[in-house]
mmCIF file of C-alpha atoms in Angstrom:
data_model
loop_
_atom_site.group_PDB
_atom_site.id
_atom_site.type_symbol
_atom_site.label_atom_id
_atom_site.label_comp_id
_atom_site.label_asym_id
_atom_site.label_seq_id
_atom_site.Cartn_x
_atom_site.Cartn_y
_atom_site.Cartn_z
ATOM 1 C CA UNK A 10 36.661 -1.045 27.311
ATOM 2 C CA UNK A 11 33.756 0.736 28.988
ATOM 3 C CA UNK A 12 35.196 4.034 27.850
ATOM 4 C CA UNK A 13 35.211 2.866 24.229
ATOM 5 C CA UNK A 14 31.591 1.734 24.472
ATOM 6 C CA UNK A 15 30.535 5.089 25.903
ATOM 7 C CA UNK A 16 32.366 6.944 23.131
ATOM 8 C CA UNK A 17 30.703 4.732 20.527
ATOM 9 C CA UNK A 18 27.229 5.384 21.911
ATOM 10 C CA UNK A 19 27.808 9.111 22.247
ATOM 11 C CA UNK A 20 29.466 9.825 18.921
ATOM 12 C CA UNK A 21 29.410 7.002 16.378
ATOM 13 C CA UNK A 22 25.908 5.616 16.861
ATOM 14 C CA UNK A 23 24.114 8.974 16.358
ATOM 15 C CA UNK A 24 26.012 9.525 13.099
ATOM 16 C CA UNK A 25 25.126 6.072 11.787
ATOM 17 C CA UNK A 26 21.470 6.619 12.714
ATOM 18 C CA UNK A 27 21.435 10.008 11.004
ATOM 19 C CA UNK A 28 22.886 8.609 7.783
ATOM 20 C CA UNK A 29 20.333 5.821 7.760
ATOM 21 C CA UNK A 30 17.325 8.062 8.187
ATOM 22 C CA UNK A 31 18.688 10.812 5.940
ATOM 23 C CA UNK A 32 18.961 8.351 3.086
ATOM 24 C CA UNK A 33 15.277 7.528 3.453
ATOM 25 C CA UNK A 34 13.831 4.130 4.194
ATOM 26 C CA UNK A 35 12.178 4.100 0.762
ATOM 27 C CA UNK A 36 15.593 4.195 -0.890
ATOM 28 C CA UNK A 37 15.803 0.451 -0.410
ATOM 29 C CA UNK A 38 12.391 -0.381 -1.893
ATOM 30 C CA UNK A 39 10.662 -0.044 -5.219
ATOM 31 C CA UNK A 40 7.845 2.311 -6.109
ATOM 32 C CA UNK A 41 4.728 0.373 -7.181
ATOM 33 C CA UNK A 42 2.936 0.836 -10.479
ATOM 34 C CA UNK A 43 -0.442 2.503 -10.013
ATOM 35 C CA UNK A 44 -1.449 2.499 -13.692
ATOM 36 C CA UNK A 45 0.566 0.515 -16.257
ATOM 37 C CA UNK A 46 1.246 1.618 -19.813
ATOM 38 C CA UNK A 47 -0.654 4.888 -19.927
ATOM 39 C CA UNK A 48 -1.320 6.312 -23.382
ATOM 40 C CA UNK A 49 1.163 8.733 -24.903
ATOM 41 C CA UNK A 50 0.192 12.304 -25.712
ATOM 42 C CA UNK A 51 -1.642 13.098 -28.909
ATOM 43 C CA UNK A 52 -0.292 15.399 -31.580
ATOM 44 C CA UNK A 53 -0.568 18.359 -29.241
ATOM 45 C CA UNK A 54 1.335 21.627 -29.460
ATOM 46 C CA UNK A 55 3.707 22.864 -26.781
ATOM 47 C CA UNK A 56 4.766 26.458 -26.139
ATOM 48 C CA UNK A 57 8.002 26.038 -28.052
ATOM 49 C CA UNK A 58 6.427 23.976 -30.818
ATOM 50 C CA UNK A 59 8.315 20.745 -30.164
ATOM 51 C CA UNK A 60 6.659 17.351 -29.950
ATOM 52 C CA UNK A 61 6.415 16.088 -26.362
ATOM 53 C CA UNK A 62 6.250 12.367 -25.679
ATOM 54 C CA UNK A 63 6.164 10.230 -22.527
ATOM 55 C CA UNK A 64 8.316 7.547 -24.141
ATOM 56 C CA UNK A 65 11.805 7.039 -22.708
ATOM 57 C CA UNK A 66 11.454 9.962 -20.297
ATOM 58 C CA UNK A 67 10.845 10.190 -16.582
ATOM 59 C CA UNK A 68 7.931 12.617 -16.517
ATOM 60 C CA UNK A 69 6.473 14.759 -13.774
ATOM 61 C CA UNK A 70 2.989 15.392 -15.125
ATOM 62 C CA UNK A 71 0.545 18.108 -14.102
ATOM 63 C CA UNK A 72 -2.870 19.383 -15.210
ATOM 64 C CA UNK A 73 -3.159 23.159 -15.040
ATOM 65 C CA UNK A 74 -6.835 23.724 -15.661
ATOM 66 C CA UNK A 75 -8.101 26.901 -17.297
ATOM 67 C CA UNK A 76 -7.265 29.060 -14.257
ATOM 68 C CA UNK A 77 -3.538 28.493 -14.553
ATOM 69 C CA UNK A 78 -2.432 31.894 -13.228
ATOM 70 C CA UNK A 79 -4.526 31.544 -10.082
ATOM 71 C CA UNK A 80 -2.468 28.467 -9.214
ATOM 72 C CA UNK A 81 0.942 29.807 -10.222
ATOM 73 C CA UNK A 82 2.221 29.382 -6.670
ATOM 74 C CA UNK A 83 1.961 25.618 -7.128
ATOM 75 C CA UNK A 84 4.436 25.723 -10.006
ATOM 76 C CA UNK A 85 6.844 27.815 -7.976
ATOM 77 C CA UNK A 86 6.643 25.236 -5.174
ATOM 78 C CA UNK A 87 7.349 22.383 -7.592
ATOM 79 C CA UNK A 88 10.127 24.359 -9.231
ATOM 80 C CA UNK A 89 11.893 25.033 -5.927
ATOM 81 C CA UNK A 90 11.448 21.640 -4.298
ATOM 82 C CA UNK A 91 11.929 19.228 -7.216
ATOM 83 C CA UNK A 92 12.663 20.824 -10.587
ATOM 84 C CA UNK A 93 15.726 22.902 -9.691
ATOM 85 C CA UNK A 94 17.254 19.975 -7.845
ATOM 86 C CA UNK A 95 17.042 17.522 -10.771
ATOM 87 C CA UNK A 96 16.879 19.734 -13.838
ATOM 88 C CA UNK A 97 20.300 18.552 -15.014
ATOM 89 C CA UNK A 98 19.031 15.096 -15.933
ATOM 90 C CA UNK A 99 18.448 14.864 -19.677
ATOM 91 C CA UNK A 100 16.052 11.941 -19.267
ATOM 92 C CA UNK A 101 13.700 13.992 -17.095
ATOM 93 C CA UNK A 102 10.893 16.325 -18.170
ATOM 94 C CA UNK A 103 8.191 18.330 -16.425
ATOM 95 C CA UNK A 104 4.990 18.478 -18.452
ATOM 96 C CA UNK A 105 1.843 20.474 -17.708
ATOM 97 C CA UNK A 106 -1.216 19.618 -19.777
ATOM 98 C CA UNK A 107 -3.285 22.776 -20.375
ATOM 99 C CA UNK A 108 -6.563 23.606 -22.127
ATOM 100 C CA UNK A 109 -6.324 25.297 -25.511
ATOM 101 C CA UNK A 110 -6.610 29.051 -25.102
ATOM 102 C CA UNK A 111 -4.334 29.281 -22.053
ATOM 103 C CA UNK A 112 -1.104 29.687 -24.022
ATOM 104 C CA UNK A 113 -0.537 33.299 -22.937
ATOM 105 C CA UNK A 114 -1.076 32.438 -19.279
ATOM 106 C CA UNK A 115 1.347 29.510 -19.514
ATOM 107 C CA UNK A 116 3.958 31.749 -21.115
ATOM 108 C CA UNK A 117 3.630 34.134 -18.173
ATOM 109 C CA UNK A 118 4.462 31.254 -15.811
ATOM 110 C CA UNK A 119 7.561 30.387 -17.840
ATOM 111 C CA UNK A 120 8.601 34.047 -17.986
ATOM 112 C CA UNK A 121 8.246 34.340 -14.204
ATOM 113 C CA UNK A 122 10.394 31.246 -13.616
ATOM 114 C CA UNK A 123 13.105 31.974 -16.168
ATOM 115 C CA UNK A 124 15.040 34.739 -14.318
ATOM 116 C CA UNK A 125 16.227 32.241 -11.699
ATOM 117 C CA UNK A 126 15.652 28.842 -13.351
ATOM 118 C CA UNK A 127 16.780 27.094 -16.516
ATOM 119 C CA UNK A 128 13.299 26.422 -17.900
ATOM 120 C CA UNK A 129 14.331 24.107 -20.764
ATOM 121 C CA UNK A 130 12.632 21.095 -19.163
ATOM 122 C CA UNK A 131 9.390 22.879 -18.321
ATOM 123 C CA UNK A 132 6.914 21.885 -21.030
ATOM 124 C CA UNK A 133 3.395 23.283 -21.286
ATOM 125 C CA UNK A 134 1.309 21.251 -23.735
ATOM 126 C CA UNK A 135 -2.135 22.239 -25.036
ATOM 127 C CA UNK A 136 -5.138 20.110 -25.903
ATOM 128 C CA UNK A 137 -8.902 20.440 -26.114
ATOM 129 C CA UNK A 138 -11.030 19.969 -23.013
ATOM 130 C CA UNK A 139 -12.290 16.648 -24.344
ATOM 131 C CA UNK A 140 -8.775 15.377 -25.049
ATOM 132 C CA UNK A 141 -7.548 16.369 -21.596
ATOM 133 C CA UNK A 142 -10.459 14.625 -19.887
ATOM 134 C CA UNK A 143 -10.011 11.489 -21.992
ATOM 135 C CA UNK A 144 -6.294 11.382 -21.268
ATOM 136 C CA UNK A 145 -6.873 11.840 -17.546
ATOM 137 C CA UNK A 146 -9.603 9.192 -17.409
ATOM 138 C CA UNK A 147 -7.276 6.506 -18.761
ATOM 139 C CA UNK A 148 -4.925 7.100 -15.830
ATOM 140 C CA UNK A 149 -7.622 5.449 -13.663
ATOM 141 C CA UNK A 150 -7.002 7.655 -10.643
ATOM 142 C CA UNK A 151 -9.198 8.010 -7.574
ATOM 143 C CA UNK A 152 -9.039 11.802 -7.662
ATOM 144 C CA UNK A 153 -11.041 13.639 -10.330
ATOM 145 C CA UNK A 154 -10.151 16.791 -12.214
ATOM 146 C CA UNK A 155 -11.932 19.912 -10.999
ATOM 147 C CA UNK A 156 -14.452 21.875 -13.061
ATOM 148 C CA UNK A 157 -11.592 23.757 -14.726
ATOM 149 C CA UNK A 158 -9.924 20.481 -15.798
ATOM 150 C CA UNK A 159 -7.100 20.981 -13.346
ATOM 151 C CA UNK A 160 -5.639 19.554 -10.165
ATOM 152 C CA UNK A 161 -2.926 20.662 -7.752
ATOM 153 C CA UNK A 162 -1.471 17.154 -7.907
ATOM 154 C CA UNK A 163 1.405 16.079 -10.109
ATOM 155 C CA UNK A 164 2.195 12.509 -11.082
ATOM 156 C CA UNK A 165 5.363 10.502 -11.693
ATOM 157 C CA UNK A 166 5.451 8.490 -14.926
ATOM 158 C CA UNK A 167 8.461 6.321 -15.661
ATOM 159 C CA UNK A 168 10.217 5.697 -18.981
ATOM 160 C CA UNK A 169 7.927 2.772 -19.784
ATOM 161 C CA UNK A 170 4.875 5.038 -19.323
ATOM 162 C CA UNK A 171 3.860 3.484 -16.001
ATOM 163 C CA UNK A 172 2.324 5.836 -13.457
ATOM 164 C CA UNK A 173 4.075 5.182 -10.154
ATOM 165 C CA UNK A 174 3.085 5.828 -6.549
ATOM 166 C CA UNK A 175 2.297 4.137 -3.227
ATOM 167 C CA UNK A 176 -0.221 1.314 -3.004
ATOM 168 C CA UNK A 177 -0.135 0.700 0.726
ATOM 169 C CA UNK A 178 -3.613 1.337 2.148
ATOM 170 C CA UNK A 179 -2.259 3.411 5.022
ATOM 171 C CA UNK A 180 -0.277 5.753 2.788
ATOM 172 C CA UNK A 181 -1.809 5.321 -0.671
ATOM 173 C CA UNK A 182 -0.515 8.017 -2.963
ATOM 174 C CA UNK A 183 -1.088 8.368 -6.688
ATOM 175 C CA UNK A 184 -0.070 12.015 -6.921
ATOM 176 C CA UNK A 185 1.696 14.754 -4.960
ATOM 177 C CA UNK A 186 0.024 17.995 -3.966
ATOM 178 C CA UNK A 187 2.012 20.993 -5.206
ATOM 179 C CA UNK A 188 0.021 23.296 -2.949
ATOM 180 C CA UNK A 189 1.896 21.866 0.050
ATOM 181 C CA UNK A 190 5.688 22.348 -0.146
ATOM 182 C CA UNK A 191 6.164 19.881 2.706
ATOM 183 C CA UNK A 192 4.581 17.078 0.653
ATOM 184 C CA UNK A 193 6.951 17.808 -2.206
ATOM 185 C CA UNK A 194 9.965 17.910 0.121
ATOM 186 C CA UNK A 195 9.045 14.656 1.840
ATOM 187 C CA UNK A 196 6.812 12.131 0.079
ATOM 188 C CA UNK A 197 7.490 13.199 -3.496
ATOM 189 C CA UNK A 198 11.220 13.659 -3.027
ATOM 190 C CA UNK A 199 11.495 10.228 -1.381
ATOM 191 C CA UNK A 200 9.560 8.545 -4.185
ATOM 192 C CA UNK A 201 11.393 10.455 -6.885
ATOM 193 C CA UNK A 202 14.725 9.249 -5.510
ATOM 194 C CA UNK A 203 13.504 5.665 -5.824
ATOM 195 C CA UNK A 204 12.756 6.110 -9.515
ATOM 196 C CA UNK A 205 16.186 7.622 -10.139
ATOM 197 C CA UNK A 206 17.841 4.857 -8.114
ATOM 198 C CA UNK A 207 16.105 2.211 -10.224
ATOM 199 C CA UNK A 208 17.453 3.661 -13.445
ATOM 200 C CA UNK A 209 20.922 4.251 -12.067
ATOM 201 C CA UNK A 210 21.039 0.616 -10.951
ATOM 202 C CA UNK A 211 19.814 -0.592 -14.362
ATOM 203 C CA UNK A 212 22.359 1.535 -16.213
ATOM 204 C CA UNK A 213 25.171 0.361 -13.954
ATOM 205 C CA UNK A 214 24.152 -3.253 -14.463
ATOM 206 C CA UNK A 215 24.259 -2.751 -18.216
ATOM 207 C CA UNK A 216 27.619 -0.943 -17.960
ATOM 208 C CA UNK A 217 26.317 2.208 -19.647
ATOM 209 C CA UNK A 218 25.765 4.560 -16.727
ATOM 210 C CA UNK A 219 25.663 8.219 -17.705
ATOM 211 C CA UNK A 220 25.648 11.561 -15.965
ATOM 212 C CA UNK A 221 22.036 11.978 -16.922
ATOM 213 C CA UNK A 222 20.768 9.428 -14.385
#
């Protein structure tokens, strides 16, 4: 009997503990709404000319600012840590809102990513400075855009156009800093899994689960 207990402690218990922590504590919670029902995009042009909407899509949203090439490392971080892992989901899109006049710079980012990434879900959308500021203001975030109308943060918006994040005072988080790969690999990845879990559970409940989610 004692031998069995010792074997359990030495071998089984560590495996159970690992599986629990590897799955993430947040996997069993929900991700709060920071800003409900944000406005959809205007009639803005994207690089490939298609209309981009927040409706019925899980969106990772960024704001490039006018100095987009100076911050290209942030997009590579996001691409490696989040995009490439979940790019197969048809209900997911990555959208970067850029000032008009930065189309060539945005295309250079896409061209740099394309040799080793399927870039079909990278969407760079262009609007005037005033439109970008107005759109950002209605998100009601604590952080402000910088003087170039950009931020290194990206935001998670669900299919109902709710901006999601963490409301707890000790770990309040409305966006995820792409400058820090560790933040993408930890906080953002944990929270992103929650969103996907919610939709998988809803689809399963409605008996129409798909490979997309």
